[in-house]
Tab-separated table of C-alpha atoms in Angstrom:
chain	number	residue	atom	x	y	z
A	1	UNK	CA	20.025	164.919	115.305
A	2	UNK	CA	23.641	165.501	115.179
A	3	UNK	CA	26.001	163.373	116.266
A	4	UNK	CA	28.387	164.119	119.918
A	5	UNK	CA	31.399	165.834	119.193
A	6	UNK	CA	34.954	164.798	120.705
A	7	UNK	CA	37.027	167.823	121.842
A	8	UNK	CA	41.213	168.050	120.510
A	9	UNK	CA	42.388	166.665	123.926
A	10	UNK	CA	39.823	164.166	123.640
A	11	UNK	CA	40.484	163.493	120.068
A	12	UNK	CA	44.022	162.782	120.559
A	13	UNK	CA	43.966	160.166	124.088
A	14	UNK	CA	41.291	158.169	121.821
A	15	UNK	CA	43.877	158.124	118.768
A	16	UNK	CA	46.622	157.215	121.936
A	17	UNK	CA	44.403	154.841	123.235
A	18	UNK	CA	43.282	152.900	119.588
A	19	UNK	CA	46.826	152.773	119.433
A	20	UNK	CA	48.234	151.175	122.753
A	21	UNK	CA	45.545	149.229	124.367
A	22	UNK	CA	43.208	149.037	120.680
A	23	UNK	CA	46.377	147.151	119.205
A	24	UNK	CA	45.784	149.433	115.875
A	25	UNK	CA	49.146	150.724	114.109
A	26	UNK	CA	49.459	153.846	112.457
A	27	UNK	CA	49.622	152.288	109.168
A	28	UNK	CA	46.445	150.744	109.344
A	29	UNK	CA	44.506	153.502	110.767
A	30	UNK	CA	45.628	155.936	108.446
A	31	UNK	CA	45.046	153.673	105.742
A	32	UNK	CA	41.335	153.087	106.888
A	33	UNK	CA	41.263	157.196	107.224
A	34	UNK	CA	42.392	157.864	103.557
A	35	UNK	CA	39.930	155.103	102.419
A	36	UNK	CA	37.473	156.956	103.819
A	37	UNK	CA	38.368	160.388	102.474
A	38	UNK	CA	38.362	158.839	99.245
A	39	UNK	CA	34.914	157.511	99.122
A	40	UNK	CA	33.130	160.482	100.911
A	41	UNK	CA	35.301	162.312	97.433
A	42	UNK	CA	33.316	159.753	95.481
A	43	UNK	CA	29.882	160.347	97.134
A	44	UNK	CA	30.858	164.492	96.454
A	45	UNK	CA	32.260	163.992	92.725
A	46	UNK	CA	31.962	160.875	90.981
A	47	UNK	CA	34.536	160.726	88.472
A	48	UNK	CA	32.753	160.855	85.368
A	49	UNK	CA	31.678	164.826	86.574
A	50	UNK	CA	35.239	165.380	86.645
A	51	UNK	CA	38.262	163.597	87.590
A	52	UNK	CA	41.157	166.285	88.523
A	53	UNK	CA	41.630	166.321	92.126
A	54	UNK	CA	44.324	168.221	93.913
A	55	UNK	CA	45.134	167.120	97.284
A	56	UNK	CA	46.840	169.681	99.733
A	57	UNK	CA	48.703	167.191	102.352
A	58	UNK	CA	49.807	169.087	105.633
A	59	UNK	CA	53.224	167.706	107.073
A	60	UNK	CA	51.330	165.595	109.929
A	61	UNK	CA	48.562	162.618	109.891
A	62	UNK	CA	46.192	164.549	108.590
A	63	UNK	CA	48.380	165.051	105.503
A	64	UNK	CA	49.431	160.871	105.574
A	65	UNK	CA	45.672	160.338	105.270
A	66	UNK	CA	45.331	163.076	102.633
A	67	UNK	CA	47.960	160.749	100.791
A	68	UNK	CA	46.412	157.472	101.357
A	69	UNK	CA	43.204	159.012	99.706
A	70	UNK	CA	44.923	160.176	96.641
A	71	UNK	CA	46.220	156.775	96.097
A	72	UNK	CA	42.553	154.893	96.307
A	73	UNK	CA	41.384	157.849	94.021
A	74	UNK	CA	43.965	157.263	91.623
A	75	UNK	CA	43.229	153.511	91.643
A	76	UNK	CA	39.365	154.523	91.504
A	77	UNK	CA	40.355	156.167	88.051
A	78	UNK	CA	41.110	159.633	89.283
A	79	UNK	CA	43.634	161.961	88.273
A	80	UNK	CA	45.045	162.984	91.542
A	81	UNK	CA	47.611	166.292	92.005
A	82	UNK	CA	49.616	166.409	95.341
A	83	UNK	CA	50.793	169.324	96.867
A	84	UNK	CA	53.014	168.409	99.734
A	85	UNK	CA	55.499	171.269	100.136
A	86	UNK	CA	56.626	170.290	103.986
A	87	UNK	CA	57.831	166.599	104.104
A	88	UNK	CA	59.135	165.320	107.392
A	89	UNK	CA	61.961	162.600	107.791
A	90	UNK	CA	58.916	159.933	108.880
A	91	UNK	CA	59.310	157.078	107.396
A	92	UNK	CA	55.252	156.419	107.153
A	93	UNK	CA	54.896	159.749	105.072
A	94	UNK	CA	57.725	158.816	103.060
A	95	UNK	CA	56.218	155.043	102.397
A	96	UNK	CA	53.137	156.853	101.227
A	97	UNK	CA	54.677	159.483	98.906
A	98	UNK	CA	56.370	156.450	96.971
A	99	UNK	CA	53.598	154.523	96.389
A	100	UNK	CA	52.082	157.618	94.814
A	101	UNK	CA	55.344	157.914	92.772
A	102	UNK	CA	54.941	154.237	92.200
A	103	UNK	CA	51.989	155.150	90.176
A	104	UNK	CA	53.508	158.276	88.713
A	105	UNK	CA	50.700	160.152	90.780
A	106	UNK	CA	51.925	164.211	90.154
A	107	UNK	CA	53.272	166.168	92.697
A	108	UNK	CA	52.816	170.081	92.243
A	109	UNK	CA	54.971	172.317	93.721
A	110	UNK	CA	52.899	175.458	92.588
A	111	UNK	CA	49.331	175.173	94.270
A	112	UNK	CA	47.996	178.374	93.064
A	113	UNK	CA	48.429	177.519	89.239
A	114	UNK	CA	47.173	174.033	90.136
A	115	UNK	CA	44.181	174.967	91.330
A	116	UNK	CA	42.938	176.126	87.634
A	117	UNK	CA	43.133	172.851	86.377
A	118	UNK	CA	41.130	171.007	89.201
A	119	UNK	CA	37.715	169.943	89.881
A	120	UNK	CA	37.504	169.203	93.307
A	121	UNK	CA	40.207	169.923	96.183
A	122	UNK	CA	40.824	168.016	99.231
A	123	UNK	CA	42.020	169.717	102.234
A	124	UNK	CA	44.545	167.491	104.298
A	125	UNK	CA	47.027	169.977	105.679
A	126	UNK	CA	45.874	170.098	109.350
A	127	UNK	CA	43.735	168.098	111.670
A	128	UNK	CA	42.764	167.546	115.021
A	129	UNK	CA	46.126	168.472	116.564
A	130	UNK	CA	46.378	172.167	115.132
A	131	UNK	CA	46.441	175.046	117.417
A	132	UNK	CA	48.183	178.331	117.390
A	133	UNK	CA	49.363	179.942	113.791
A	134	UNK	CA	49.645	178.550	109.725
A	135	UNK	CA	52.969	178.917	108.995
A	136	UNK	CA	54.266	179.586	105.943
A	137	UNK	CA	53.544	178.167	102.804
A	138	UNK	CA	50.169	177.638	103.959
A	139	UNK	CA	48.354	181.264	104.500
A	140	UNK	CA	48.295	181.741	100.866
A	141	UNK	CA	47.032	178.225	100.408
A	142	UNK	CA	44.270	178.926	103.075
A	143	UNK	CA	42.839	181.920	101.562
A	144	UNK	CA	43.145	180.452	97.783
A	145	UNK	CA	40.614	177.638	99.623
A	146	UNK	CA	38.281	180.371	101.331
A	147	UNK	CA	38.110	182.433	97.783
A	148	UNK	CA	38.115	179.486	94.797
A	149	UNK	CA	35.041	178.487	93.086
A	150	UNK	CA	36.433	175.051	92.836
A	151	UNK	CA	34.641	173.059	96.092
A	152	UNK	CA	36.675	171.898	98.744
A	153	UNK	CA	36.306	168.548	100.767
A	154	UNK	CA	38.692	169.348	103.864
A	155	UNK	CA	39.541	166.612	106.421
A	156	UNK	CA	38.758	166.361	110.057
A	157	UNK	CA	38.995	170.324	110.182
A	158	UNK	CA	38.870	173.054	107.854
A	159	UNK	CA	42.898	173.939	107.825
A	160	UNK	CA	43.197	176.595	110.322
A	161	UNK	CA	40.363	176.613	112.272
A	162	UNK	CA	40.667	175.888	116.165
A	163	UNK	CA	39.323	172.500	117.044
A	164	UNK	CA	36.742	173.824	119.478
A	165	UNK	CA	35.940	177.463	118.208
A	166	UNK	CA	35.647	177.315	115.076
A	167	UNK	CA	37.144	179.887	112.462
A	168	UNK	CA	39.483	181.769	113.416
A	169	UNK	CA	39.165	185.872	114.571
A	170	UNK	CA	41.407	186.801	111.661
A	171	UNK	CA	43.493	185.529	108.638
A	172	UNK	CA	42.962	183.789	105.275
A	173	UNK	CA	40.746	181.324	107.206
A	174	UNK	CA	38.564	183.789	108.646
A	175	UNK	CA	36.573	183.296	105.612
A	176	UNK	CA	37.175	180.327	104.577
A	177	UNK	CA	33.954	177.535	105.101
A	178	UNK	CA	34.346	174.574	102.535
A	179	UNK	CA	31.703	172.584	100.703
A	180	UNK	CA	32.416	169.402	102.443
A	181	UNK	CA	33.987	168.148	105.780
A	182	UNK	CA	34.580	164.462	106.639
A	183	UNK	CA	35.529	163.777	110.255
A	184	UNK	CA	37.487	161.190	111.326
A	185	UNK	CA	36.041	158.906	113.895
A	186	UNK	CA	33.971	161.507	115.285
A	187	UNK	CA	32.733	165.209	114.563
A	188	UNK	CA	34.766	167.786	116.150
A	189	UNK	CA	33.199	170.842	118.043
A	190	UNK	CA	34.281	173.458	115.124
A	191	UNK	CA	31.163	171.610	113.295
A	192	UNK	CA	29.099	174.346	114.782
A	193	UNK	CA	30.453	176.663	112.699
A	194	UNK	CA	30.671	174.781	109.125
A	195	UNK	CA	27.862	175.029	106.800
A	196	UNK	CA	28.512	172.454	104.194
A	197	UNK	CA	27.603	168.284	103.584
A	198	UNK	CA	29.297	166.349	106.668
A	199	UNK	CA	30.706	162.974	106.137
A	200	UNK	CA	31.981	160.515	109.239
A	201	UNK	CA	34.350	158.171	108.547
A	202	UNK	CA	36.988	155.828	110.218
A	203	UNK	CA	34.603	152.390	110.579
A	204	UNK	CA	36.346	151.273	113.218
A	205	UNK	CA	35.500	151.929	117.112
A	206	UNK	CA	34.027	149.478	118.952
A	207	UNK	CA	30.762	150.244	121.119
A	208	UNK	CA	33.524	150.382	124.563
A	209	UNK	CA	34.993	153.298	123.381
A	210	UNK	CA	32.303	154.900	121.986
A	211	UNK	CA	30.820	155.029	125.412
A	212	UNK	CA	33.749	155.599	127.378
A	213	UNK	CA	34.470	158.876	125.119
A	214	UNK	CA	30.477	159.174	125.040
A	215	UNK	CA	30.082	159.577	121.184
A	216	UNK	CA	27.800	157.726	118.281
A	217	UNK	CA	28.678	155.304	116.140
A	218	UNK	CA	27.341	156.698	112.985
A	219	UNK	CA	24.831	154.579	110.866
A	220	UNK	CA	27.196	153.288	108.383
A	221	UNK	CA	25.375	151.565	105.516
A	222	UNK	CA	26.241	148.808	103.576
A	223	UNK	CA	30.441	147.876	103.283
A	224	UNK	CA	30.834	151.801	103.305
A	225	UNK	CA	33.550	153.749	104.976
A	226	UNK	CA	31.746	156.770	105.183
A	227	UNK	CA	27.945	157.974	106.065
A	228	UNK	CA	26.676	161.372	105.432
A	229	UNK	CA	25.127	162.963	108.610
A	230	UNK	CA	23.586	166.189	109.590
A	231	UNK	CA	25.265	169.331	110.863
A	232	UNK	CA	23.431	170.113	113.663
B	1	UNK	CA	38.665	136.233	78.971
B	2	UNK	CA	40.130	134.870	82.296
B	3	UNK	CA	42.623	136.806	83.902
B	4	UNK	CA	46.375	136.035	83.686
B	5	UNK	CA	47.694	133.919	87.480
B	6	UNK	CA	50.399	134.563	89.422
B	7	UNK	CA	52.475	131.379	90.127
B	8	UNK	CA	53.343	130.676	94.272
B	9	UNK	CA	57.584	131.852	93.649
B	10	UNK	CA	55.729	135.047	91.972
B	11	UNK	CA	53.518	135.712	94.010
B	12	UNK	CA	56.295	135.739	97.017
B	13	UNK	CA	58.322	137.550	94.656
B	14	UNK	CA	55.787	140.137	94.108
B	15	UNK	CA	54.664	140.113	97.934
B	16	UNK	CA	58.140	140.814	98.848
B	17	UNK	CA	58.420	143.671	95.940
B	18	UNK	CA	55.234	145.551	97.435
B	19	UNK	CA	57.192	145.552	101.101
B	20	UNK	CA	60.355	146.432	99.823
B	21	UNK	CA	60.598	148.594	96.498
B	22	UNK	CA	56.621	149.079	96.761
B	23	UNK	CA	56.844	150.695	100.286
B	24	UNK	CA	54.088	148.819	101.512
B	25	UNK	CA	53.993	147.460	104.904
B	26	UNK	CA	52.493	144.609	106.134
B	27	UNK	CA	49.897	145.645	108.003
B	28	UNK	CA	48.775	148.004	104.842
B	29	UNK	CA	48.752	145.436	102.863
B	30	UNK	CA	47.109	142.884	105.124
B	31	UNK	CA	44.081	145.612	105.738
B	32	UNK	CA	43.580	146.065	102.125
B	33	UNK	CA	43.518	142.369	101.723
B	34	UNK	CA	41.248	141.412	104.511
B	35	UNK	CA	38.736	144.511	103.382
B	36	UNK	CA	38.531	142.706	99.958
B	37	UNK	CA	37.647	139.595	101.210
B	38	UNK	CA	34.881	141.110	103.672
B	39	UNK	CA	33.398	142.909	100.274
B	40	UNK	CA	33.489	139.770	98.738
B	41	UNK	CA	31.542	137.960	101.585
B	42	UNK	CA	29.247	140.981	100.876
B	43	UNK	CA	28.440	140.178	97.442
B	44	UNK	CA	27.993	136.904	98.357
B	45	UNK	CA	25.747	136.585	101.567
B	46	UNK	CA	24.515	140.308	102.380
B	47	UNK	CA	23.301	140.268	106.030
B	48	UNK	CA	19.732	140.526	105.573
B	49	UNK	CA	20.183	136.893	104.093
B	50	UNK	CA	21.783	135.450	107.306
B	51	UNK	CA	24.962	136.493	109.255
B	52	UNK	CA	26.560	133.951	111.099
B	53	UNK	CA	29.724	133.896	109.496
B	54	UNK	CA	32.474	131.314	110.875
B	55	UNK	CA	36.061	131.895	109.886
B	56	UNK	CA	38.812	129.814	109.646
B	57	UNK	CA	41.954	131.192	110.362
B	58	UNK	CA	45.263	129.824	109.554
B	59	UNK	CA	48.875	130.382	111.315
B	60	UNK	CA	50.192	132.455	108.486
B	61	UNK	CA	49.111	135.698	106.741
B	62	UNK	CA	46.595	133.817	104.767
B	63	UNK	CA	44.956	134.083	108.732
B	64	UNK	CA	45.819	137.400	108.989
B	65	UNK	CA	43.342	138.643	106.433
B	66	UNK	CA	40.774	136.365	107.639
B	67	UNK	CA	41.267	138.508	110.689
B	68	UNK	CA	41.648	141.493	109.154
B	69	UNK	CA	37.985	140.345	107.024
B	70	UNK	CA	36.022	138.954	110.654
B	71	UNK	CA	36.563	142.967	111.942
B	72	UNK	CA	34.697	144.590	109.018
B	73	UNK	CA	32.131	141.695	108.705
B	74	UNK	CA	31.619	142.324	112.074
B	75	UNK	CA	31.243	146.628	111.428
B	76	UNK	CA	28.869	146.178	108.645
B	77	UNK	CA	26.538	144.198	111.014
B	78	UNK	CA	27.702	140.664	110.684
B	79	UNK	CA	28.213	137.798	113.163
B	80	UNK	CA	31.825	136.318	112.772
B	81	UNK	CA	32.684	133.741	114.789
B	82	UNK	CA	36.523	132.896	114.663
B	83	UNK	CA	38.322	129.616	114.573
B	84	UNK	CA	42.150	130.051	115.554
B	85	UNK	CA	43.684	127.151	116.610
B	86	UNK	CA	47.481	127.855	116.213
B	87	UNK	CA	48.493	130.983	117.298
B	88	UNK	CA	52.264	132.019	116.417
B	89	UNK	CA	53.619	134.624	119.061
B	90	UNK	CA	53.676	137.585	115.636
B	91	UNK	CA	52.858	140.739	116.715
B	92	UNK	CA	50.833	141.605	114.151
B	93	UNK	CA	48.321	138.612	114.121
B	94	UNK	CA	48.254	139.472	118.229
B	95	UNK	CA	47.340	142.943	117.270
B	96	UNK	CA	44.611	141.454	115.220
B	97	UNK	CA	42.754	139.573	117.504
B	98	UNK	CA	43.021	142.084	120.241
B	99	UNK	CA	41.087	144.078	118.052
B	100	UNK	CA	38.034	141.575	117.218
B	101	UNK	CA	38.347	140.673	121.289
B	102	UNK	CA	37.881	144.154	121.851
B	103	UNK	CA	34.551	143.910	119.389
B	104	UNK	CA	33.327	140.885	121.801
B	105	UNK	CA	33.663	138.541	119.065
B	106	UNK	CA	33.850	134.829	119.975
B	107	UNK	CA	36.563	132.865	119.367
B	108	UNK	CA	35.705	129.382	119.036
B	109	UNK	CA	37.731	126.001	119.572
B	110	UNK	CA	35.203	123.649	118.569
B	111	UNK	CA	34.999	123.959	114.199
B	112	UNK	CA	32.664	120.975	114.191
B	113	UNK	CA	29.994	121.917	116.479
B	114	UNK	CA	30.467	125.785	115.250
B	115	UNK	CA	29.389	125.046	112.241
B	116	UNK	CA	25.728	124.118	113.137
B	117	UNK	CA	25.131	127.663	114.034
B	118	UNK	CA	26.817	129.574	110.414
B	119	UNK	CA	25.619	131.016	107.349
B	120	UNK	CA	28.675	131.030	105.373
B	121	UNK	CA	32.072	129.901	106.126
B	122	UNK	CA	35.477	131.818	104.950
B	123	UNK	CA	38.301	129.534	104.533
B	124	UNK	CA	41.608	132.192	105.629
B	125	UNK	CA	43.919	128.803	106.657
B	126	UNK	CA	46.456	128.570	104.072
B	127	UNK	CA	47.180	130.684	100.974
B	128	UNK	CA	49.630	131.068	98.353
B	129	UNK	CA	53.205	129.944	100.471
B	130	UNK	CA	51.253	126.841	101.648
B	131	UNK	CA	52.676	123.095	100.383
B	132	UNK	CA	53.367	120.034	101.345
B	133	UNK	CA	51.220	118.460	104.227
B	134	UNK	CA	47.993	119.447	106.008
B	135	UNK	CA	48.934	119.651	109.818
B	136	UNK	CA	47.186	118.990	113.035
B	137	UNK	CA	44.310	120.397	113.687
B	138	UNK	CA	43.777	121.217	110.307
B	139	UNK	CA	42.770	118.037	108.428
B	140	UNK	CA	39.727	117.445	109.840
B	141	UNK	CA	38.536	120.770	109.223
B	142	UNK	CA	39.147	120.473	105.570
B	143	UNK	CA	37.482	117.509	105.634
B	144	UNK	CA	34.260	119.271	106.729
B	145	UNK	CA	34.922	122.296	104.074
B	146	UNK	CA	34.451	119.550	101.772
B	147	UNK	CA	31.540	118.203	102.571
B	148	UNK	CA	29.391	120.638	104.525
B	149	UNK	CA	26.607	122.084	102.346
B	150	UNK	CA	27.020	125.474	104.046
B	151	UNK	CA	28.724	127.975	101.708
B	152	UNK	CA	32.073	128.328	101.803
B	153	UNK	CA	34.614	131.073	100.658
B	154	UNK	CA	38.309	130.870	100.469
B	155	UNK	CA	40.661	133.163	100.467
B	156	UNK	CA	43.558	133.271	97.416
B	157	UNK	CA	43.470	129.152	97.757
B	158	UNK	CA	41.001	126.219	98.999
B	159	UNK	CA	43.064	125.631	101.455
B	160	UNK	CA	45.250	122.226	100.909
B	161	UNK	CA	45.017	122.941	97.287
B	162	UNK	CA	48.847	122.918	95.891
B	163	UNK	CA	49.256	126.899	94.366
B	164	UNK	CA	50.622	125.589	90.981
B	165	UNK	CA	48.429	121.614	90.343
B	166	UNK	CA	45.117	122.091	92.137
B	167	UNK	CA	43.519	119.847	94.325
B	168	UNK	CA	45.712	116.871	95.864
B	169	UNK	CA	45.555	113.556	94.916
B	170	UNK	CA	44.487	111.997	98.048
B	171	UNK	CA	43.650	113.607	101.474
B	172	UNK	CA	40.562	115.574	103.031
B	173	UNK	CA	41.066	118.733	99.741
B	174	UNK	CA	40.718	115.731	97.228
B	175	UNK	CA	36.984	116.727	97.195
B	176	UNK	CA	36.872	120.166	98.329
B	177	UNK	CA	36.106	122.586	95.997
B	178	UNK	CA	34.103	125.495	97.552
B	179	UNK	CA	31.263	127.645	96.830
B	180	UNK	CA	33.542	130.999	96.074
B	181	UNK	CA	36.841	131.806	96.121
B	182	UNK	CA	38.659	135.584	96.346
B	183	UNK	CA	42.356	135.732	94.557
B	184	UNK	CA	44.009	138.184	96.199
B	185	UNK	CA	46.299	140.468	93.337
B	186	UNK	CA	45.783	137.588	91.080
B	187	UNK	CA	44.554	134.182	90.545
B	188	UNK	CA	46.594	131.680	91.198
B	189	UNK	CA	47.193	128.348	88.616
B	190	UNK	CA	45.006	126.458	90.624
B	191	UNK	CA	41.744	128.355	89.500
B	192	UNK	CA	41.696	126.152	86.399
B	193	UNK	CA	40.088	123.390	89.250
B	194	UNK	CA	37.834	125.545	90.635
B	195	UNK	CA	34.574	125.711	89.906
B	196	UNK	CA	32.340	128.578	91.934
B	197	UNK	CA	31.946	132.091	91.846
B	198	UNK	CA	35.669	133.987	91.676
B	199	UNK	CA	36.304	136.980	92.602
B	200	UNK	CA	39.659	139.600	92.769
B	201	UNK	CA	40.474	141.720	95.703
B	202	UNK	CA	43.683	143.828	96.691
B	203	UNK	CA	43.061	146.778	94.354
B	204	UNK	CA	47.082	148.167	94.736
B	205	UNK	CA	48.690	147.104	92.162
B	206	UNK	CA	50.792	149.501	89.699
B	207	UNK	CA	50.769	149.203	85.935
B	208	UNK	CA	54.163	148.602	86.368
B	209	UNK	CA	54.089	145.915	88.486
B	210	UNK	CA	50.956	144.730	86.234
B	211	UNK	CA	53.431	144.525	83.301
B	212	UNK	CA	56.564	143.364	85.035
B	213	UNK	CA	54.766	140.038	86.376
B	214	UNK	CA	52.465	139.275	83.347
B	215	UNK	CA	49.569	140.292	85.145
B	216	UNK	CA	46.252	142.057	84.298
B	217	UNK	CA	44.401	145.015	86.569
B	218	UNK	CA	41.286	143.433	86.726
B	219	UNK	CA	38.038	145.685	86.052
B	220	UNK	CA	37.339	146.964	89.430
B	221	UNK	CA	33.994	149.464	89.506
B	222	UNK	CA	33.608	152.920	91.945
B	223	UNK	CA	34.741	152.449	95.427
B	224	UNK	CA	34.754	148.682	95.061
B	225	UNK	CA	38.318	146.370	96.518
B	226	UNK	CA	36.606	143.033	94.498
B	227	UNK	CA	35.386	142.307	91.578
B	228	UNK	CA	34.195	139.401	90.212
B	229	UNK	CA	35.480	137.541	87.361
B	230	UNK	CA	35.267	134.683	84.592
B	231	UNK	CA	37.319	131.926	85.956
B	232	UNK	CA	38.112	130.094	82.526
């Protein structure tokens, strides 16, 4: 059976509430987000099928996890691409994005040419918070995910869908349905509509605020970040 | 081979590198470090094999990943029980232990009569900064890390241990030499004393840094944050 689903509003007072009352910073959340993006990427595409990962990082949270995964897949002996083309003053981001420099991790400012020399792509550019329009550069980006051959593993939300409906009427995501989706903490109500191999990750809410925002804790197995679960 | 160790002025010296040049932050680093050491307990006492763990936490960051480890022990299905008898007002260590309170795990002030009801101990009460003398409340505890025949498994040092000569001359540590230990980035000079199972954890360290301090990246596998390794 498939797991509850927490709606955007809902999404973000739990992400409010781990913060403030849960006593979690943003640092370590995100950091246990990434980690989680990068195993799921592991279950998907152990390295030995093919190591070249390109990572398209959004310029919110969704993004900062995006670039806490390519770090743990460079250390698991990936070779990570980043394409981060919109990079707020925020000093977390900016933290992140040097310790990928740190480990001369590239960053790509050309995502279309990129994506021929790939294997697998993550999609971090938007998360639970999007609404409303892509702005530019992403349309292009969007529909070079919904037409590639190369699979796609996107995070918390296929980039461009709305949180509770799913793909959108019209633009490059219209089409667009990745291979893989891991959602953070809890599936979203756009899972309706995907059609691929669904990850949960984010190991960390306690059995209070799992009821109080009436969703599953996910059967995690082992010391593993992530657990595959069904669609519907 | 045994790996290369990281002396205690090193160590600081690369601890304060990571924060400042490295862009780490503490709490990053901290969660990285604790995860090891819960992967380590892992390896060493999976569940199924009893999982009353008891953890004793120091008043520095040594404590802090002991924290940090008692949260995911207690997420992959363990039983932590926490010791925490000094408590400096740091806002991080608070945030910790709201966040195991908020799991319902017990905090303990009685080591002694805790340790009746454990399956493995993790000694998190001092680390690489420690020297000198073993304060209140703290001998006595040592003392029974010494001589329990529960397992015990301590985190970067056995705790009372001087970083660069080992085990002290006199005191409750003169005997203590546990069941496992976990260096954290590197082993330390005092490994050359010890004489259980060792593993390394904190899988975030550059080449660079690898070179600049003498050190080697140990040979972690897949997703793993520990790996074990020769100690001589």
């Amino acid at each position: 059976m498939a797991l509850r689903t927490l709606g955007a509003k809902a999404a973000a007072a739990l992400d409010q509430e781990l913060m403030s009352s849960g006593a979690f910073s943003l640092d370590q959340l995100m950091e246990l987000a990434g980690l989680s993006v990068s195993q799921a990427l592991f279950k998907l595409q152990p390295p030995s099928r093919g190591n070249r990962i390109l990572i398209a990082v959004g310029p919110g949270n969704n993004g900062g996890d995006g670039l806490v995964a390519a770090r743990h897949l460079w250390h698991y002996g990936y070779k990570p691409t980043v394409y981060y083309p919109k990079r707020p003053k925020n000093e977390l981001y900016q933290r992140l994005t040097t310790q990928l420099q740190d480990l001369n991790v590239p960053f790509t400012s050309d995502f279309h040419s990129s994506l021929s020399q790939t294997d697998y792509i993550i999609d971090s550019i938007f998360g639970f918070s999007f609404s409303g329009e892509v702005r530019e550069p992403f349309p292009s980006v969007i529909s070079a995910l919904a037409t590639t051959k190369i699979p796609v593993l996107a995070v918390d939300a296929p980039s461009s869908w709305n949180i509770e409906t799913g793909p959108p009427d019209q633009g490059p995501g219209k089409e667009y349905n990745p291979d893989a989706l891991i959602s953070l903490t809890a599936p979203k109500p756009l899972v309706k509509w995907f059609e691929g191999k669904h990850f949960v990750g984010g190991r960390f809410l306690t059995k209070d605020m799992a009821e109080k925002y009436q969703l599953d804790v996910p059967p995690y197995e082992g010391i593993d970040q992530v657990v595959e679960v069904p669609v519907r």
